[in-house]
PDB file of C-alpha atoms in Angstrom:
ATOM      1  CA  MET A   1     -38.847 -15.983 -37.809  1.00  0.00           C
ATOM      2  CA  SER A   2     -35.376 -17.080 -38.863  1.00  0.00           C
ATOM      3  CA  ASN A   3     -34.906 -18.657 -35.416  1.00  0.00           C
ATOM      4  CA  VAL A   4     -37.983 -20.806 -36.021  1.00  0.00           C
ATOM      5  CA  VAL A   5     -36.714 -21.876 -39.440  1.00  0.00           C
ATOM      6  CA  GLU A   6     -33.240 -22.724 -38.106  1.00  0.00           C
ATOM      7  CA  THR A   7     -34.682 -24.646 -35.148  1.00  0.00           C
ATOM      8  CA  VAL A   8     -36.999 -26.652 -37.413  1.00  0.00           C
ATOM      9  CA  LYS A   9     -34.113 -27.448 -39.764  1.00  0.00           C
ATOM     10  CA  GLN A  10     -32.125 -28.870 -36.832  1.00  0.00           C
ATOM     11  CA  VAL A  11     -35.085 -30.865 -35.506  1.00  0.00           C
ATOM     12  CA  VAL A  12     -36.155 -32.297 -38.867  1.00  0.00           C
ATOM     13  CA  LYS A  13     -32.664 -33.269 -40.094  1.00  0.00           C
ATOM     14  CA  PRO A  14     -32.337 -36.496 -38.044  1.00  0.00           C
ATOM     15  CA  ILE A  15     -35.874 -37.494 -39.051  1.00  0.00           C
ATOM     16  CA  LEU A  16     -35.063 -37.036 -42.731  1.00  0.00           C
ATOM     17  CA  ASP A  17     -31.701 -38.778 -42.410  1.00  0.00           C
ATOM     18  CA  LYS A  18     -33.399 -41.779 -40.819  1.00  0.00           C
ATOM     19  CA  HIS A  19     -35.712 -42.153 -43.829  1.00  0.00           C
ATOM     20  CA  THR A  20     -33.109 -41.169 -46.497  1.00  0.00           C
ATOM     21  CA  PHE A  21     -35.056 -38.036 -47.419  1.00  0.00           C
ATOM     22  CA  TYR A  22     -33.514 -34.611 -47.786  1.00  0.00           C
ATOM     23  CA  LEU A  23     -34.642 -31.138 -46.871  1.00  0.00           C
ATOM     24  CA  PHE A  24     -35.448 -28.817 -49.747  1.00  0.00           C
ATOM     25  CA  ASP A  25     -36.664 -25.816 -47.753  1.00  0.00           C
ATOM     26  CA  VAL A  26     -38.424 -24.570 -44.617  1.00  0.00           C
ATOM     27  CA  GLU A  27     -40.563 -21.473 -44.374  1.00  0.00           C
ATOM     28  CA  PHE A  28     -42.513 -19.928 -41.520  1.00  0.00           C
ATOM     29  CA  VAL A  29     -44.975 -17.379 -42.862  1.00  0.00           C
ATOM     30  CA  LYS A  30     -48.086 -15.510 -41.856  1.00  0.00           C
ATOM     31  CA  GLU A  31     -50.898 -15.566 -44.394  1.00  0.00           C
ATOM     32  CA  ASN A  32     -53.963 -13.543 -43.489  1.00  0.00           C
ATOM     33  CA  LYS A  33     -54.366 -14.254 -39.764  1.00  0.00           C
ATOM     34  CA  SER A  34     -52.744 -17.697 -39.683  1.00  0.00           C
ATOM     35  CA  TRP A  35     -49.135 -18.859 -39.356  1.00  0.00           C
ATOM     36  CA  TYR A  36     -47.837 -21.706 -41.541  1.00  0.00           C
ATOM     37  CA  LEU A  37     -44.754 -23.820 -40.990  1.00  0.00           C
ATOM     38  CA  ARG A  38     -43.981 -25.387 -44.350  1.00  0.00           C
ATOM     39  CA  VAL A  39     -41.361 -28.093 -44.666  1.00  0.00           C
ATOM     40  CA  TYR A  40     -40.478 -29.202 -48.188  1.00  0.00           C
ATOM     41  CA  ILE A  41     -38.831 -32.614 -48.442  1.00  0.00           C
ATOM     42  CA  ASP A  42     -37.685 -34.856 -51.253  1.00  0.00           C
ATOM     43  CA  LYS A  43     -35.908 -38.110 -52.056  1.00  0.00           C
ATOM     44  CA  LYS A  44     -34.489 -39.812 -55.115  1.00  0.00           C
ATOM     45  CA  GLY A  45     -37.462 -40.917 -57.200  1.00  0.00           C
ATOM     46  CA  GLY A  46     -39.816 -38.403 -55.585  1.00  0.00           C
ATOM     47  CA  ILE A  47     -41.656 -38.027 -52.324  1.00  0.00           C
ATOM     48  CA  THR A  48     -45.066 -39.624 -51.661  1.00  0.00           C
ATOM     49  CA  ILE A  49     -48.014 -38.520 -49.571  1.00  0.00           C
ATOM     50  CA  ASP A  50     -47.189 -41.308 -47.104  1.00  0.00           C
ATOM     51  CA  ASP A  51     -43.647 -39.922 -46.797  1.00  0.00           C
ATOM     52  CA  CYS A  52     -45.064 -36.474 -46.012  1.00  0.00           C
ATOM     53  CA  VAL A  53     -47.438 -37.897 -43.390  1.00  0.00           C
ATOM     54  CA  LEU A  54     -44.595 -39.839 -41.776  1.00  0.00           C
ATOM     55  CA  VAL A  55     -42.353 -36.764 -41.498  1.00  0.00           C
ATOM     56  CA  SER A  56     -45.245 -34.555 -40.385  1.00  0.00           C
ATOM     57  CA  ASP A  57     -46.146 -36.934 -37.561  1.00  0.00           C
ATOM     58  CA  GLU A  58     -42.553 -37.347 -36.360  1.00  0.00           C
ATOM     59  CA  LEU A  59     -41.723 -33.644 -36.640  1.00  0.00           C
ATOM     60  CA  SER A  60     -44.913 -32.609 -34.868  1.00  0.00           C
ATOM     61  CA  GLU A  61     -44.109 -34.983 -32.001  1.00  0.00           C
ATOM     62  CA  LYS A  62     -40.535 -33.656 -31.683  1.00  0.00           C
ATOM     63  CA  LEU A  63     -41.659 -30.017 -31.735  1.00  0.00           C
ATOM     64  CA  ASP A  64     -44.354 -30.706 -29.119  1.00  0.00           C
ATOM     65  CA  GLU A  65     -41.734 -32.284 -26.799  1.00  0.00           C
ATOM     66  CA  MET A  66     -39.469 -29.217 -26.848  1.00  0.00           C
ATOM     67  CA  ASP A  67     -39.379 -26.981 -23.778  1.00  0.00           C
ATOM     68  CA  PRO A  68     -39.493 -24.074 -24.171  1.00  0.00           C
ATOM     69  CA  ASP A  69     -41.765 -24.257 -27.191  1.00  0.00           C
ATOM     70  CA  PRO A  70     -39.780 -22.997 -30.204  1.00  0.00           C
ATOM     71  CA  ILE A  71     -43.013 -21.801 -31.849  1.00  0.00           C
ATOM     72  CA  PRO A  72     -45.251 -20.252 -29.168  1.00  0.00           C
ATOM     73  CA  GLN A  73     -47.987 -19.054 -31.523  1.00  0.00           C
ATOM     74  CA  GLN A  74     -50.527 -21.360 -33.132  1.00  0.00           C
ATOM     75  CA  TYR A  75     -49.571 -22.531 -36.610  1.00  0.00           C
ATOM     76  CA  PHE A  76     -50.400 -25.061 -39.282  1.00  0.00           C
ATOM     77  CA  LEU A  77     -47.697 -27.612 -40.116  1.00  0.00           C
ATOM     78  CA  GLU A  78     -47.498 -28.552 -43.787  1.00  0.00           C
ATOM     79  CA  VAL A  79     -45.005 -31.138 -45.041  1.00  0.00           C
ATOM     80  CA  SER A  80     -44.889 -31.548 -48.795  1.00  0.00           C
ATOM     81  CA  SER A  81     -42.828 -32.092 -51.908  1.00  0.00           C
ATOM     82  CA  PRO A  82     -41.228 -29.027 -53.472  1.00  0.00           C
ATOM     83  CA  GLY A  83     -43.134 -29.915 -56.654  1.00  0.00           C
ATOM     84  CA  ALA A  84     -42.544 -31.556 -59.989  1.00  0.00           C
ATOM     85  CA  GLU A  85     -41.224 -28.310 -61.488  1.00  0.00           C
ATOM     86  CA  ARG A  86     -39.231 -27.100 -58.515  1.00  0.00           C
ATOM     87  CA  PRO A  87     -36.425 -24.608 -58.988  1.00  0.00           C
ATOM     88  CA  LEU A  88     -32.808 -25.740 -59.181  1.00  0.00           C
ATOM     89  CA  ARG A  89     -31.215 -23.147 -56.932  1.00  0.00           C
ATOM     90  CA  ASN A  90     -27.585 -24.168 -56.559  1.00  0.00           C
ATOM     91  CA  ASP A  91     -24.812 -26.433 -57.841  1.00  0.00           C
ATOM     92  CA  GLY A  92     -25.826 -29.328 -55.597  1.00  0.00           C
ATOM     93  CA  GLU A  93     -29.386 -29.321 -56.931  1.00  0.00           C
ATOM     94  CA  LEU A  94     -28.120 -29.017 -60.512  1.00  0.00           C
ATOM     95  CA  GLN A  95     -25.763 -31.968 -59.976  1.00  0.00           C
ATOM     96  CA  GLN A  96     -28.658 -34.038 -58.594  1.00  0.00           C
ATOM     97  CA  ALA A  97     -30.696 -33.128 -61.698  1.00  0.00           C
ATOM     98  CA  VAL A  98     -28.187 -34.562 -64.189  1.00  0.00           C
ATOM     99  CA  GLY A  99     -30.210 -36.927 -66.369  1.00  0.00           C
ATOM    100  CA  GLU A 100     -33.468 -35.091 -65.599  1.00  0.00           C
ATOM    101  CA  TYR A 101     -35.568 -33.019 -68.003  1.00  0.00           C
ATOM    102  CA  ILE A 102     -35.186 -29.323 -67.111  1.00  0.00           C
ATOM    103  CA  HIS A 103     -36.191 -25.826 -68.231  1.00  0.00           C
ATOM    104  CA  ILE A 104     -33.651 -23.001 -68.395  1.00  0.00           C
ATOM    105  CA  SER A 105     -34.501 -19.298 -68.785  1.00  0.00           C
ATOM    106  CA  LEU A 106     -31.754 -16.963 -69.944  1.00  0.00           C
ATOM    107  CA  TYR A 107     -30.973 -13.286 -69.403  1.00  0.00           C
ATOM    108  CA  GLN A 108     -30.314 -12.865 -73.118  1.00  0.00           C
ATOM    109  CA  ASN A 109     -30.739 -14.782 -76.363  1.00  0.00           C
ATOM    110  CA  LEU A 110     -28.563 -17.759 -77.178  1.00  0.00           C
ATOM    111  CA  ASN A 111     -28.981 -19.099 -80.728  1.00  0.00           C
ATOM    112  CA  GLY A 112     -32.073 -16.889 -81.013  1.00  0.00           C
ATOM    113  CA  GLN A 113     -33.791 -18.268 -77.887  1.00  0.00           C
ATOM    114  CA  LYS A 114     -34.153 -17.162 -74.263  1.00  0.00           C
ATOM    115  CA  ALA A 115     -35.457 -20.507 -72.976  1.00  0.00           C
ATOM    116  CA  PHE A 116     -34.462 -24.138 -73.467  1.00  0.00           C
ATOM    117  CA  GLU A 117     -35.825 -27.489 -72.325  1.00  0.00           C
ATOM    118  CA  GLY A 118     -33.995 -30.767 -72.481  1.00  0.00           C
ATOM    119  CA  PHE A 119     -32.187 -33.441 -70.542  1.00  0.00           C
ATOM    120  CA  LEU A 120     -29.389 -32.095 -68.384  1.00  0.00           C
ATOM    121  CA  ARG A 121     -26.305 -34.033 -69.439  1.00  0.00           C
ATOM    122  CA  SER A 122     -23.566 -32.279 -67.487  1.00  0.00           C
ATOM    123  CA  VAL A 123     -22.825 -29.404 -65.130  1.00  0.00           C
ATOM    124  CA  THR A 124     -19.531 -27.551 -64.849  1.00  0.00           C
ATOM    125  CA  SER A 125     -18.581 -24.271 -63.233  1.00  0.00           C
ATOM    126  CA  ASP A 126     -18.797 -22.638 -66.680  1.00  0.00           C
ATOM    127  CA  GLU A 127     -21.751 -24.264 -68.432  1.00  0.00           C
ATOM    128  CA  LEU A 128     -24.673 -26.677 -68.515  1.00  0.00           C
ATOM    129  CA  VAL A 129     -25.115 -29.126 -71.367  1.00  0.00           C
ATOM    130  CA  LEU A 130     -28.690 -29.903 -72.449  1.00  0.00           C
ATOM    131  CA  GLN A 131     -29.839 -32.531 -74.921  1.00  0.00           C
ATOM    132  CA  ASN A 132     -33.121 -32.649 -76.786  1.00  0.00           C
ATOM    133  CA  ASP A 133     -33.773 -34.969 -79.762  1.00  0.00           C
ATOM    134  CA  LYS A 134     -36.305 -32.444 -81.123  1.00  0.00           C
ATOM    135  CA  TRP A 135     -33.429 -30.113 -82.027  1.00  0.00           C
ATOM    136  CA  GLY A 136     -32.400 -32.400 -84.882  1.00  0.00           C
ATOM    137  CA  LYS A 137     -28.810 -32.806 -86.011  1.00  0.00           C
ATOM    138  CA  ASN A 138     -27.418 -30.589 -83.217  1.00  0.00           C
ATOM    139  CA  ASP A 139     -29.249 -32.255 -80.361  1.00  0.00           C
ATOM    140  CA  THR A 140     -27.067 -30.766 -77.596  1.00  0.00           C
ATOM    141  CA  ILE A 141     -26.420 -27.194 -76.527  1.00  0.00           C
ATOM    142  CA  ASN A 142     -23.828 -25.794 -74.159  1.00  0.00           C
ATOM    143  CA  ILE A 143     -25.323 -22.979 -72.100  1.00  0.00           C
ATOM    144  CA  PRO A 144     -22.907 -20.605 -70.347  1.00  0.00           C
ATOM    145  CA  ARG A 145     -23.724 -20.305 -66.624  1.00  0.00           C
ATOM    146  CA  ASN A 146     -23.490 -16.496 -66.716  1.00  0.00           C
ATOM    147  CA  LEU A 147     -26.481 -16.395 -69.121  1.00  0.00           C
ATOM    148  CA  ILE A 148     -28.780 -18.468 -66.876  1.00  0.00           C
ATOM    149  CA  ALA A 149     -31.486 -16.496 -65.100  1.00  0.00           C
ATOM    150  CA  LYS A 150     -33.452 -19.468 -63.729  1.00  0.00           C
ATOM    151  CA  SER A 151     -33.460 -23.236 -63.952  1.00  0.00           C
ATOM    152  CA  ARG A 152     -36.058 -25.745 -62.824  1.00  0.00           C
ATOM    153  CA  LEU A 153     -37.170 -29.298 -63.310  1.00  0.00           C
ATOM    154  CA  ALA A 154     -39.724 -29.624 -66.115  1.00  0.00           C
ATOM    155  CA  ILE A 155     -42.362 -32.079 -67.227  1.00  0.00           C
ATOM    156  CA  GLN A 156     -41.726 -33.447 -70.696  1.00  0.00           C
ATOM    157  CA  PHE A 157     -44.720 -33.510 -73.039  1.00  0.00           C
TER     158      PHE A 157
END
């Protein structure tokens, strides 16, 4: 299965580059009796349904042209956004999220809390700085990286 994922990543990269999109993830999984090839894409400002259709059509055409077929079994191709509350999995994704509203879950309490939401103001190798006007006088918090269990984009209510 990893060969399929790596092949799809190589095939889809020029398509995404052409449209200034970027690849978030690729998965090839069997659910019940069906195989699914899922390609998650994004761009600054968010991906649209039309963007997904465009990439799906171009990727499907490229995969169909390949000989030998890199995916011999039948499968469903799904091209979509990683979601409004997608995880921030590495430094690159955290850097891209500067200025965005995010949710951070911690391994242990910090100032009596294990979760924080706010605008990501900066990212360093040691900490993340969040800002939230709802916190009052101290509207920013520095969160040590070693305390962070998970981080993701969040929707502000």
